[in-house]
Amino acid sequence: MTSTTPASIAIGSDHAGLTLKDALRAALEAAGHAVTDHGTHGPDSVDYPDFAHAVCAAVAGGRADRGVLVCGTGIGMAISANRHPDIRAAVLHDGTEARLTRAHNDANVACFGARTVGVEVALDALRAFLGTPYEGGRHDRRLAKLAPPGAKPAA
Ligand code: RB5
């Protein structure tokens, strides 16, 4: 993993995502990122929301710049992560999705499916995710509308 600004990353997975999570963590560390691994750490069956909530609390609380979550499909992790008001999580299958969700959605959590993407594709997407800035501009207005319906608009 090269050409990304070193950042602090919170990472987590369930049992289905363990092997890919460990591979992504190793690549992030080799690239100089500070990585906090929120587990899981073994093959026993666990519940993906527990790990999504731990990683998202770290990102929303400012203890990590970005989050990375891995489960079987990435979908359960993304559903869990997007329950957090300050989290914008996207399931990534390639570098194009990673670039666009950073540029347009200012996504701060990347989710991967260990049963749906290979490690090289995930690494390529993760590099793009960490290396692409948010474009702002017209997208600010749209992000402001992501607040739950009925919520008071930000001042
Ligand atoms: C676990 O079997 C699986 O359901 C989980 O990893 C994930 O894919 C859920 O979205």
Short mmCIF file of C-alpha atoms in Angstrom, two decimals, residues 6-151:
data_model
loop_
_atom_site.label_atom_id
_atom_site.label_comp_id
_atom_site.label_asym_id
_atom_site.label_seq_id
_atom_site.Cartn_x
_atom_site.Cartn_y
_atom_site.Cartn_z
CA PRO A 6 -0.68 8.28 6.91
CA ALA A 7 -3.82 8.40 8.98
CA SER A 8 -5.16 6.74 12.09
CA ILE A 9 -7.44 3.88 11.16
CA ALA A 10 -9.90 1.91 13.28
CA ILE A 11 -10.49 -1.56 11.86
CA GLY A 12 -12.81 -4.41 12.76
CA SER A 13 -14.47 -7.53 11.45
CA ASP A 14 -16.62 -10.46 12.40
CA HIS A 15 -15.47 -14.07 12.01
CA ALA A 16 -16.31 -14.09 8.29
CA GLY A 17 -14.10 -11.07 7.70
CA LEU A 18 -11.22 -12.00 9.96
CA THR A 19 -8.69 -13.11 7.34
CA LEU A 20 -9.29 -10.14 5.05
CA LYS A 21 -9.32 -7.74 8.01
CA ASP A 22 -5.94 -9.03 9.16
CA ALA A 23 -4.52 -8.67 5.63
CA LEU A 24 -5.81 -5.08 5.35
CA ARG A 25 -4.46 -4.24 8.79
CA ALA A 26 -1.00 -5.57 7.89
CA ALA A 27 -0.96 -3.53 4.67
CA LEU A 28 -2.09 -0.38 6.48
CA GLU A 29 0.60 -0.78 9.11
CA ALA A 30 3.25 -1.42 6.45
CA ALA A 31 2.21 1.86 4.80
CA GLY A 32 2.74 3.75 8.04
CA HIS A 33 -0.82 4.16 9.24
CA ALA A 34 -1.60 3.93 12.95
CA VAL A 35 -4.12 1.10 13.18
CA THR A 36 -6.34 0.19 16.11
CA ASP A 37 -7.74 -3.31 15.71
CA HIS A 38 -11.12 -3.63 17.44
CA GLY A 39 -11.32 -7.36 16.70
CA THR A 40 -12.52 -9.94 16.23
CA HIS A 41 -9.30 -11.83 16.83
CA GLY A 42 -10.30 -15.45 16.34
CA PRO A 43 -12.56 -17.74 14.28
CA ASP A 44 -15.41 -18.06 16.78
CA SER A 45 -18.79 -16.85 15.54
CA VAL A 46 -19.52 -13.29 16.65
CA ASP A 47 -22.05 -10.56 15.83
CA TYR A 48 -20.98 -7.97 13.25
CA PRO A 49 -22.83 -4.99 14.83
CA ASP A 50 -20.62 -5.20 17.93
CA PHE A 51 -17.53 -4.51 15.83
CA ALA A 52 -19.17 -1.94 13.60
CA HIS A 53 -20.28 0.03 16.64
CA ALA A 54 -16.79 -0.09 18.22
CA VAL A 55 -15.09 1.15 15.04
CA CYS A 56 -17.70 3.83 14.38
CA ALA A 57 -17.52 5.11 17.95
CA ALA A 58 -13.77 5.57 17.44
CA VAL A 59 -14.27 7.49 14.18
CA ALA A 60 -17.19 9.59 15.42
CA GLY A 61 -15.30 10.30 18.65
CA GLY A 62 -12.24 11.57 16.78
CA ARG A 63 -9.96 8.75 17.92
CA ALA A 64 -9.56 7.55 14.32
CA ASP A 65 -9.60 9.42 11.00
CA ARG A 66 -11.25 6.58 9.07
CA GLY A 67 -12.81 3.20 9.74
CA VAL A 68 -12.52 -0.12 7.94
CA LEU A 69 -15.03 -2.92 8.51
CA VAL A 70 -15.13 -6.43 7.06
CA CYS A 71 -17.82 -9.10 7.27
CA GLY A 72 -19.03 -11.73 4.81
CA THR A 73 -20.61 -9.23 2.44
CA GLY A 74 -19.79 -5.83 3.97
CA ILE A 75 -23.52 -5.18 4.01
CA GLY A 76 -24.27 -5.92 7.65
CA MET A 77 -21.32 -3.77 8.67
CA ALA A 78 -22.51 -0.88 6.49
CA ILE A 79 -26.07 -1.10 7.80
CA SER A 80 -24.76 -1.06 11.37
CA ALA A 81 -22.27 1.73 10.72
CA ASN A 82 -24.80 4.00 9.06
CA ARG A 83 -26.94 3.99 12.21
CA HIS A 84 -24.33 6.40 13.62
CA PRO A 85 -25.25 10.01 12.74
CA ASP A 86 -21.69 11.10 11.92
CA ILE A 87 -20.74 8.00 9.95
CA ARG A 88 -21.02 7.63 6.19
CA ALA A 89 -20.15 4.03 5.38
CA ALA A 90 -19.96 2.47 1.92
CA VAL A 91 -19.54 -1.11 0.75
CA LEU A 92 -16.66 -1.12 -1.72
CA HIS A 93 -16.05 -3.54 -4.59
CA ASP A 94 -13.40 -1.60 -6.52
CA GLY A 95 -11.30 1.54 -6.66
CA THR A 96 -13.87 3.50 -8.63
CA GLU A 97 -16.50 3.13 -5.93
CA ALA A 98 -13.88 4.05 -3.34
CA ARG A 99 -12.84 7.23 -5.17
CA LEU A 100 -16.38 8.34 -5.83
CA THR A 101 -17.68 7.72 -2.34
CA ARG A 102 -14.82 9.78 -0.92
CA ALA A 103 -15.19 12.57 -3.49
CA HIS A 104 -18.99 12.79 -3.42
CA ASN A 105 -20.18 11.29 -0.12
CA ASP A 106 -17.19 12.12 2.11
CA ALA A 107 -17.46 8.51 3.29
CA ASN A 108 -15.46 7.92 6.45
CA VAL A 109 -15.90 4.16 6.82
CA ALA A 110 -15.03 1.57 4.15
CA CYS A 111 -16.81 -1.79 4.31
CA PHE A 112 -15.66 -4.93 2.53
CA GLY A 113 -17.16 -8.37 1.97
CA ALA A 114 -14.62 -11.11 2.46
CA ARG A 115 -16.91 -13.46 0.53
CA THR A 116 -17.33 -11.04 -2.37
CA VAL A 117 -13.97 -9.35 -3.02
CA GLY A 118 -10.43 -10.69 -3.12
CA VAL A 119 -7.62 -9.23 -1.07
CA GLU A 120 -5.92 -7.43 -3.99
CA VAL A 121 -9.15 -5.73 -5.06
CA ALA A 122 -9.88 -4.74 -1.47
CA LEU A 123 -6.37 -3.33 -1.08
CA ASP A 124 -6.71 -1.33 -4.29
CA ALA A 125 -10.05 0.08 -3.13
CA LEU A 126 -8.66 0.88 0.30
CA ARG A 127 -5.73 2.79 -1.22
CA ALA A 128 -8.17 4.84 -3.28
CA PHE A 129 -10.41 5.37 -0.25
CA LEU A 130 -7.53 6.75 1.83
CA GLY A 131 -6.00 8.76 -0.99
CA THR A 132 -9.04 10.60 -2.34
CA PRO A 133 -10.19 13.92 -0.87
CA TYR A 134 -13.80 15.02 -0.52
CA GLU A 135 -14.74 17.47 -3.30
CA GLY A 136 -17.13 19.62 -1.27
CA GLY A 137 -19.05 22.20 -3.30
CA ARG A 138 -22.44 20.91 -4.45
CA HIS A 139 -21.98 17.77 -2.36
CA ASP A 140 -22.12 19.77 0.90
CA ARG A 141 -25.80 20.50 0.30
CA ARG A 142 -26.52 16.82 -0.26
CA LEU A 143 -24.60 15.67 2.80
CA ALA A 144 -26.60 18.13 4.89
CA LYS A 145 -29.74 16.33 3.71
CA LEU A 146 -28.53 12.99 5.06
CA ALA A 147 -29.84 13.90 8.51
CA PRO A 148 -32.75 11.64 9.52
CA PRO A 149 -36.12 12.93 8.28
CA GLY A 150 -37.56 15.29 10.85
CA ALA A 151 -34.19 16.12 12.39
#
